[in-house]
Short mmCIF file of C-alpha atoms in Angstrom, two decimals:
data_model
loop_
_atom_site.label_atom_id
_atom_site.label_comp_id
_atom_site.label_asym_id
_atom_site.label_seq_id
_atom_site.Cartn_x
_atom_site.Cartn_y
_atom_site.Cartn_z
CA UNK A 1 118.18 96.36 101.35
CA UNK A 2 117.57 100.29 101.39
CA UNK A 3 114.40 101.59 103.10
CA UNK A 4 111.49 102.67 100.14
CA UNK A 5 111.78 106.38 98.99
CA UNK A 6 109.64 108.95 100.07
CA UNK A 7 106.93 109.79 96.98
CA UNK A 8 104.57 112.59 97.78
CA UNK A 9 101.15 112.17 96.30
CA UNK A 10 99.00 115.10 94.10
CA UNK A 11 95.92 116.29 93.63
CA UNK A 12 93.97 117.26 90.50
CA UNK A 13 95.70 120.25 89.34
CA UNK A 14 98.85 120.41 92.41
CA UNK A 15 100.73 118.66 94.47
CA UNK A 16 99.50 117.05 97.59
CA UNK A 17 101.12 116.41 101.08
CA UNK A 18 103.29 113.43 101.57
CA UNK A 19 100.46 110.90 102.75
CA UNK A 20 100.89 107.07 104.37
CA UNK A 21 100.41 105.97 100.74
CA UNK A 22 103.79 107.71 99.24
CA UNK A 23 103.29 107.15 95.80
CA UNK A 24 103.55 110.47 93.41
CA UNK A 25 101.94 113.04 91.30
CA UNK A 26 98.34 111.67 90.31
CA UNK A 27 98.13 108.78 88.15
CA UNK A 28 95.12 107.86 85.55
CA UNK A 29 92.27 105.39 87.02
CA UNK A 30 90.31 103.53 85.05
CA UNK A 31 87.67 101.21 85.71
CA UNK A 32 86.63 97.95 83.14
CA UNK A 33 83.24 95.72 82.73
CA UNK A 34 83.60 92.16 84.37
CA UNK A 35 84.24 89.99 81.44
CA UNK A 36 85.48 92.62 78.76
CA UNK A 37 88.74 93.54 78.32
CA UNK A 38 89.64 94.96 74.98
CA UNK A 39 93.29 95.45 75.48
CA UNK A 40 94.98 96.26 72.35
CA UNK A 41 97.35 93.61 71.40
CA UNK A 42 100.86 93.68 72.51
CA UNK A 43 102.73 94.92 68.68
CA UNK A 44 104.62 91.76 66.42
CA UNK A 45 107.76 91.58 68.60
CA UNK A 46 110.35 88.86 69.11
CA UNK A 47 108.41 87.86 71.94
CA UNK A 48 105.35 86.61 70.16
CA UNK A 49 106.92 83.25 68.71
CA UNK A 50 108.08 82.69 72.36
CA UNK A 51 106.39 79.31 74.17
CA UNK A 52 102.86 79.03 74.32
CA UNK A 53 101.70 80.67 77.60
CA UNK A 54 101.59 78.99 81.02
CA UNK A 55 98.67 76.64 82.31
CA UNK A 56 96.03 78.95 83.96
CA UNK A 57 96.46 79.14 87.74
CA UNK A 58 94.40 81.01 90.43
CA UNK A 59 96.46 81.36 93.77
CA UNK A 60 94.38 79.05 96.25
CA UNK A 61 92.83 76.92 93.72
CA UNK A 62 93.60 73.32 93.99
CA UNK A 63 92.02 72.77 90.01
CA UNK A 64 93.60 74.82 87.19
CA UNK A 65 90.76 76.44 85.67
CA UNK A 66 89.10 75.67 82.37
CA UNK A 67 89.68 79.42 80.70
CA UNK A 68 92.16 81.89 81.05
CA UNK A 69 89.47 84.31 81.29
CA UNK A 70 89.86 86.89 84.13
CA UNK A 71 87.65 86.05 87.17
CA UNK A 72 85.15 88.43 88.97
CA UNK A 73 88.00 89.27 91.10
CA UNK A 74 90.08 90.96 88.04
CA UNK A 75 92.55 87.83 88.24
CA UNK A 76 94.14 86.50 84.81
CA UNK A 77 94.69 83.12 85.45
CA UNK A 78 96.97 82.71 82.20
CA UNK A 79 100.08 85.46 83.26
CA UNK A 80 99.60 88.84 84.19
CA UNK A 81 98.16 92.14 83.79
CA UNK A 82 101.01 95.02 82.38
CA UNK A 83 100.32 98.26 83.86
CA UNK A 84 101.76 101.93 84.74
CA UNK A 85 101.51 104.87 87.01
CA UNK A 86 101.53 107.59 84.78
CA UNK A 87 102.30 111.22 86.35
CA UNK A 88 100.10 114.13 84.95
CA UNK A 89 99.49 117.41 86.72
CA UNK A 90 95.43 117.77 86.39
CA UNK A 91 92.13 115.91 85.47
CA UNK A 92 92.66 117.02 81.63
CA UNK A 93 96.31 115.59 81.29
CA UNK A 94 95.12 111.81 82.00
CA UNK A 95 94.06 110.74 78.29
CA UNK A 96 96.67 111.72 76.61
CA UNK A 97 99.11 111.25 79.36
CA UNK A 98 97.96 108.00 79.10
CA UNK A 99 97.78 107.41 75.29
CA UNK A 100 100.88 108.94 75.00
CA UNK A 101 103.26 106.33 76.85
CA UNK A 102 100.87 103.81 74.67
CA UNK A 103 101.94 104.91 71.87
CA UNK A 104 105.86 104.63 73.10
CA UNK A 105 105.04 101.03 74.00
CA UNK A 106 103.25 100.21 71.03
CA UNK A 107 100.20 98.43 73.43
CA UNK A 108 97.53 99.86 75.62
CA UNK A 109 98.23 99.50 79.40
CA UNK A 110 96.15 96.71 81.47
CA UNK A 111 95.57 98.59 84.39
CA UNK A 112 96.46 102.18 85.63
CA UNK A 113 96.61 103.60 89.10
CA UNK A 114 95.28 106.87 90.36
CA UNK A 115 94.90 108.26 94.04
CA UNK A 116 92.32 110.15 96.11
CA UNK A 117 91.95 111.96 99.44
CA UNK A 118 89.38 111.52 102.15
CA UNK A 119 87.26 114.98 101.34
CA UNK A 120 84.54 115.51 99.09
CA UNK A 121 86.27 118.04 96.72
CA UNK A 122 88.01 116.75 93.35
CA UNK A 123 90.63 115.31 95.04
CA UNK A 124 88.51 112.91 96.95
CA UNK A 125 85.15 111.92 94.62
CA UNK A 126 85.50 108.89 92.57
CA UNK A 127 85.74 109.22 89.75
CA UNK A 128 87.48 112.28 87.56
CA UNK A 129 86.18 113.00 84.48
CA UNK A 130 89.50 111.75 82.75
CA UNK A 131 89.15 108.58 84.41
CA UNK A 132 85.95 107.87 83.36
CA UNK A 133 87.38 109.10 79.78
CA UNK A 134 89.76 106.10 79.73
CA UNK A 135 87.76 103.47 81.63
CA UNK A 136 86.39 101.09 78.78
CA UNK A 137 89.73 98.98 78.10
CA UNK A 138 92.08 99.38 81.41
CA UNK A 139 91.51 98.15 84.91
CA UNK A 140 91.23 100.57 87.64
CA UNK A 141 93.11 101.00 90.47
CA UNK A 142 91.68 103.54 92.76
CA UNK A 143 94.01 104.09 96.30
CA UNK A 144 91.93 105.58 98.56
CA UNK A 145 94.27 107.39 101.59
CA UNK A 146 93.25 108.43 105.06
CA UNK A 147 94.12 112.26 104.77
CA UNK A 148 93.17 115.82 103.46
CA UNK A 149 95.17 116.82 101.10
CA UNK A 150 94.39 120.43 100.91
CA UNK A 151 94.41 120.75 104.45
CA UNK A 152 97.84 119.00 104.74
CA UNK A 153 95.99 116.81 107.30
CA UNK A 154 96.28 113.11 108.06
CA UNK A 155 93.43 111.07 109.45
CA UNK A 156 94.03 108.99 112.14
CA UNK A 157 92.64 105.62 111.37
CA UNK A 158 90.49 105.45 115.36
CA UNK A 159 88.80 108.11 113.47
CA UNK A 160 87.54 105.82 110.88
CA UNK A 161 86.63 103.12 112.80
CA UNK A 162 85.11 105.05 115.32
CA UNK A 163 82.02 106.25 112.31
CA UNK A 164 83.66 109.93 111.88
CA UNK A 165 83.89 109.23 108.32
CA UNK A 166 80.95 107.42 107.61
CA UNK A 167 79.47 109.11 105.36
CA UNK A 168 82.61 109.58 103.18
CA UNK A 169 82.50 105.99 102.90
CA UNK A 170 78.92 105.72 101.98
CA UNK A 171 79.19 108.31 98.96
CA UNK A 172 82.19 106.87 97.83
CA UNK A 173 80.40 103.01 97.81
CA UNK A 174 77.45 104.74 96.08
CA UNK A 175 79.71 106.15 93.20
CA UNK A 176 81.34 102.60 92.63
CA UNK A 177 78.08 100.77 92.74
CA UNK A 178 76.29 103.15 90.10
CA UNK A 179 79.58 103.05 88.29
CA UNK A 180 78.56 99.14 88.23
CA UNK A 181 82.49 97.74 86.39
CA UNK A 182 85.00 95.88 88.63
CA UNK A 183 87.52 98.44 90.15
CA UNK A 184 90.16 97.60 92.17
CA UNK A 185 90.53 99.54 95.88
CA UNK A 186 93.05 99.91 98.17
CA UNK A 187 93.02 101.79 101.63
CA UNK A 188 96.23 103.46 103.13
CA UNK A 189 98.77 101.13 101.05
CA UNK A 190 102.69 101.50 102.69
CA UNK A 191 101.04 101.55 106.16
CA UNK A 192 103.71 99.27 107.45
CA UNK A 193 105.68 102.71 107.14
CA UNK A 194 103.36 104.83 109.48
CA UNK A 195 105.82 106.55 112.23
CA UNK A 196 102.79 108.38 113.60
CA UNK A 197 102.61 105.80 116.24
CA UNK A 198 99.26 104.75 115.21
CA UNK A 199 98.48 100.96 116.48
CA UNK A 200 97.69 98.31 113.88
CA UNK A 201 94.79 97.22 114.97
CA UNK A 202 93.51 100.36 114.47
CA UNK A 203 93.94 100.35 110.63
CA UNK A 204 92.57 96.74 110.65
CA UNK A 205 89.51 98.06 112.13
CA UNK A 206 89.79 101.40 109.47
CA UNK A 207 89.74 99.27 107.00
CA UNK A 208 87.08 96.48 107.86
CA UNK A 209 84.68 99.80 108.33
CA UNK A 210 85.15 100.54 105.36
CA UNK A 211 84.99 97.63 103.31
CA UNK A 212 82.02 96.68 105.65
CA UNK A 213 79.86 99.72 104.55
CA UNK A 214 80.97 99.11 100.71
CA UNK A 215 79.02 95.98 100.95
CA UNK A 216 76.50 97.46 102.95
CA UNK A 217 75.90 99.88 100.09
CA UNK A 218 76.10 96.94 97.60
CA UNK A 219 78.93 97.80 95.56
CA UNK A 220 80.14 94.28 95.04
CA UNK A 221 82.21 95.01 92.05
CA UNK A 222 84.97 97.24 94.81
CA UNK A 223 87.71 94.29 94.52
CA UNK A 224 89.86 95.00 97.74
CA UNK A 225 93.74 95.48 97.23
CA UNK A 226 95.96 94.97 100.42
CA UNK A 227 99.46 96.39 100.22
CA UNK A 228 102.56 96.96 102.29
CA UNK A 229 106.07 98.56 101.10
CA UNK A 230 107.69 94.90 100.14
CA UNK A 231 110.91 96.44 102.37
CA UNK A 232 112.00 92.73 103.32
CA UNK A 233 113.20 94.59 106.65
CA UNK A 234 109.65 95.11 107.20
CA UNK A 235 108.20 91.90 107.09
CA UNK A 236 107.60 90.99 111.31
CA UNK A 237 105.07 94.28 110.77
CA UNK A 238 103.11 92.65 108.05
CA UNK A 239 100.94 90.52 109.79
CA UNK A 240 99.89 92.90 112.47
CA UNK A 241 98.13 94.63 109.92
CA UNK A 242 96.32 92.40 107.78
CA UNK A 243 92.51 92.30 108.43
CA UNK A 244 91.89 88.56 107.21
CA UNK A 245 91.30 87.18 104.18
CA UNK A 246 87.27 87.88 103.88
CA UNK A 247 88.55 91.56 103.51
CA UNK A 248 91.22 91.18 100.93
CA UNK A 249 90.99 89.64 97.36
CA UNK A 250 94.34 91.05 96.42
CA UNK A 251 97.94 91.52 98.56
CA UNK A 252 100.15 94.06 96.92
CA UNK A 253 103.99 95.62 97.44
CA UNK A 254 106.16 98.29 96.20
CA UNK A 255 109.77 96.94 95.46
CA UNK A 256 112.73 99.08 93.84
CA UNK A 257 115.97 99.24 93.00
CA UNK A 258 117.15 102.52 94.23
CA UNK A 259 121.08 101.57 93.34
CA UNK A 260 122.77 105.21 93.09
CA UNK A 261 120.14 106.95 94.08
CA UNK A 262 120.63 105.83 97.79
CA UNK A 263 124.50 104.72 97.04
CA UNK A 264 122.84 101.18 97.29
CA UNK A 265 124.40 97.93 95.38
CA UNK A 266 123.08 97.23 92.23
CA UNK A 267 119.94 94.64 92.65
CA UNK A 268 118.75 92.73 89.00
CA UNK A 269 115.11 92.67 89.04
CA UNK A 270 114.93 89.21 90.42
CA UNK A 271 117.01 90.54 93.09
CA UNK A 272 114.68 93.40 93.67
CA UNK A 273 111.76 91.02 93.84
CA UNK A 274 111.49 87.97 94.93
CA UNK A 275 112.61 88.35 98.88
CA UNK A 276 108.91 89.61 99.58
CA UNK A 277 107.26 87.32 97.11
CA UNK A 278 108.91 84.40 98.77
CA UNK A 279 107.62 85.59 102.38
CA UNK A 280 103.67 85.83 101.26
CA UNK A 281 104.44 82.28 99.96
CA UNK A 282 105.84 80.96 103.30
CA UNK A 283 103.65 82.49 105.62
CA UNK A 284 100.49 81.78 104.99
CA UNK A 285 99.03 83.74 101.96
CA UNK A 286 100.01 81.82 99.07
CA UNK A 287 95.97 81.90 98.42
CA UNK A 288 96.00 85.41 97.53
CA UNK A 289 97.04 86.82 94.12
CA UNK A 290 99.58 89.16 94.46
CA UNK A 291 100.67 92.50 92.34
CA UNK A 292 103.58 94.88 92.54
CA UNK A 293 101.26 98.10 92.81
CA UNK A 294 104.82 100.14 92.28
CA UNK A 295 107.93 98.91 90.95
CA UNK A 296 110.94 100.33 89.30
CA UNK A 297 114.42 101.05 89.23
CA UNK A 298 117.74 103.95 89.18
CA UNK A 299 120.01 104.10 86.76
CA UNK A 300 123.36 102.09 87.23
CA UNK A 301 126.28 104.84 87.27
CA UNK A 302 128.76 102.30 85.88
CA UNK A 303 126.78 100.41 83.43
CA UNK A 304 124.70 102.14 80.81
CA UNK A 305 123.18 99.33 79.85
CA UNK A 306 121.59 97.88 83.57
CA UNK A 307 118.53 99.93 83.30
CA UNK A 308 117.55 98.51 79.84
CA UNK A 309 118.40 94.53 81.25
CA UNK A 310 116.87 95.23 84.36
CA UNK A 311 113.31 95.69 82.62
CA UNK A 312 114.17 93.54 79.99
CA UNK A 313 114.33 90.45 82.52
CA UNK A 314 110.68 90.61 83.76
CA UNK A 315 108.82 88.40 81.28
CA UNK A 316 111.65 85.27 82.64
CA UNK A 317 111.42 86.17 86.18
CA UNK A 318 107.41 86.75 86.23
CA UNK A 319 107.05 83.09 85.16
CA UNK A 320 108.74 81.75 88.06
CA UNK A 321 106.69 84.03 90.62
CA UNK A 322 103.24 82.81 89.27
CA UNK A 323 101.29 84.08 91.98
CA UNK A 324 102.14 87.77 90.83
CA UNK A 325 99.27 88.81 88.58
CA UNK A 326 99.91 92.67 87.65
CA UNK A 327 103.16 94.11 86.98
CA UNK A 328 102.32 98.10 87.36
CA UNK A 329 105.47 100.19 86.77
CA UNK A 330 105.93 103.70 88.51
CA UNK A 331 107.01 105.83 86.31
CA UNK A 332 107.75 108.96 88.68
CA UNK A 333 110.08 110.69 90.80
CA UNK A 334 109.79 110.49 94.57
CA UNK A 335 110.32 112.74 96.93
CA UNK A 336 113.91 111.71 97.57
CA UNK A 337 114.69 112.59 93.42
CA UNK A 338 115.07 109.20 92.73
CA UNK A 339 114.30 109.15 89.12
CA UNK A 340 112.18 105.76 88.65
CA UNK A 341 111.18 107.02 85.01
CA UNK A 342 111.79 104.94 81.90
CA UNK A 343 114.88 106.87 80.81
CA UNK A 344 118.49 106.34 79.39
CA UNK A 345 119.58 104.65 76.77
CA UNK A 346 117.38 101.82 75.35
CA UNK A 347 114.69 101.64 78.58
CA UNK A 348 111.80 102.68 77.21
CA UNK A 349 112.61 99.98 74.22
CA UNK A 350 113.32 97.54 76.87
CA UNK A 351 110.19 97.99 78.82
CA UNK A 352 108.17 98.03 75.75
CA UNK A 353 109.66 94.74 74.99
CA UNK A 354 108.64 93.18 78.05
CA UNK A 355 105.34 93.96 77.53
CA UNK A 356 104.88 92.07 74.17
CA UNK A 357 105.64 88.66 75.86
CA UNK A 358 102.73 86.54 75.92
CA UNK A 359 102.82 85.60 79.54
CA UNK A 360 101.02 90.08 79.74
CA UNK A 361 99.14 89.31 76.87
CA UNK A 362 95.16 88.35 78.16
CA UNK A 363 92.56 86.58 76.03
CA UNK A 364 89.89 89.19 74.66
CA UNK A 365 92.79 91.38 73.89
CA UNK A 366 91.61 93.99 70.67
CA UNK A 367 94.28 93.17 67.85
CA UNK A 368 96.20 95.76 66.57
CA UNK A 369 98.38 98.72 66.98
CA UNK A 370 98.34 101.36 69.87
CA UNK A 371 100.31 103.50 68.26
CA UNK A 372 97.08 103.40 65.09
CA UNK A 373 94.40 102.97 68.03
CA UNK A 374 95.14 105.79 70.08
CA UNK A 375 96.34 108.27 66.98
#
């Protein structure tokens, strides 16, 4: 399995220093009441006379619940959520960044994924303008990192814990709680990566400050996203870094199939998958309801085609990984040029057609077109 890329994060209007996070270019957030989700309807496709959906099921829960409703903790217990990272350069790129790859998919995205600094400039305030813009129909997914963008400086996580960023935290728990929807949060996500030399238990205790003076501040409605790279190579670091499961509602990963790009073998999606799903199952957090925060894959040098069947595969292989509730595609370069975008011959069609099975379609959905809605 090849180590994960190298994707270099950016700020509002240009790019950002490579942070512990390594995602890409900024991505739209959005932020939705508990209870509603009007999420346009996933287009008349193939898909749609497939089998009725899946019994609900909540990781941890022993009793499948009555509703496939999503729960105050942003979990559909009836399939998954369908998201993207969509790259834009500023603030006033994320709508129609946004409603533009909806209208290629012919559905509105579930949940979108957007990144901020540590500093109280643009870069670091929840929320942008253009997030609040798109907030009333997609989840948000707000990764907050441990740096300074503009400064090219990274925040050693002692620092945290130690009360130096106190009142960073406090601000930022003020916005959510005024902001009063669900949003989902993550601190630091890849950390398993970190070649600072920075000691585990020092991000547990970066973290539990920080979700500590959320509730302090009584924003409730912060759901707490855990994540790690998913490189199965990784997994004896895992542990060492997880903070317990009062602090974390949600566990995520980052898997891809970087095939040429790293002069890798060609991995199916399954393939590409399932070793990390498999290890939260068998050691110990099978409770927890788990999302591929990133995900995507290179092209296939001798097989035009691979791409297309490699996204075309996810509705079959989601159904036998139930405990995987969002499916949010990356749809970026890194920093490596791996090209993870939905290119080549019949991909975009592909993707688009995995997102019209009913196992990413929620209850509440808004019927119709998001090609008509967004136009």
């Amino acid at each position: 399995m090849i180590q994960p890329g190298n994707r270099k994060r950016a700020g509002a209007a240009a790019k950002s220093p490579a942070s512990r996070w390594l995602l890409a270019t900024l991505a739209v957030v959005l932020v939705v009441a508990a209870g509603v989700y009007a999420l346009v309807s996933r287009g008349g496709g193939s898909n749609e006379a497939a089998a009725p959906p899946p019994p609900p099921t909540i990781p941890g829960e022993s009793t499948p619940p009555a509703s496939c409703a999503p729960t105050d903790k942003l979990v559909p217990p009836c399939g998954a959520w369908w998201g993207m990272h969509v790259p834009v350069s500023s603030d006033a790129e994320l709508v129609s960044g946004v409603e533009g790859i909806e209208k290629q998919i012919g559905r509105k995205l579930d949940v979108t994924i957007s990144y901020h600094d540590m500093s109280d400039s643009e870069a670091g305030r929840f929320f942008r303008d253009g997030e609040v813009a798109l907030s009333s129909d997609r989840i948000t997914f707000l990764g907050w990192e441990s740096s300074i963008w503009s400064d090219n400086l990274d925040i050693p996580w002692r620092e945290i814990a130690a009360g130096y960023y106190d009142q960073a935290i406090t601000d930022q728990a003020t916005r959510v709680k005024e902001y009063g929807k669900p949003v989902l949060v993550g601190f630091d996500g890849e950390k398993d990566r970190d070649e600072t030399g920075q000691d585990p238990k020092d991000y547990i205790a970066a973290y539990k400050r920080i979700v500590d003076g959320f509730r302090r501040e009584g924003a409730t409605n912060a759901v707490w996203v855990w994540g790690v790279t998913g490189y199965y190579p990784f997994r004896d670091r895992w542990k060492a870094y997880y903070p317990g499961d009062e602090y974390v509602d949600w566990i995520s990963y980052d898997p891809y199939n970087f095939a040429s790009c790293r002069n890798a073998s060609w991995q199916n999606f399954e393939e590409t998958v399932r070793p990390t799903y498999d290890w939260f199952q068998e050691n110990g957090f099978a409770g927890k309801p788990m999302m591929l925060a990133e995900y995507g894959t290179e092209s296939d040098k001798g097989d035009s085609s691979a791409r297309a069947d490699w996204y075309r595969d996810i509705p079959n292989v989601a159904k036998t990984m139930p405990n995987l509730k969002a499916f949010i595609q990356w749809n970026n370069v890194d920093g490596d040029s791996c090209d993870f975008r939905l290119t080549g011959s019949g991909v975009m069609e592909a993707f688009a057609e995995a997102g019209r099975d009913p196992y990413f379609k929620q209850p509440g959905a808004a019927q119709g077109d998001a090609a008509q809605a967004t136009g």
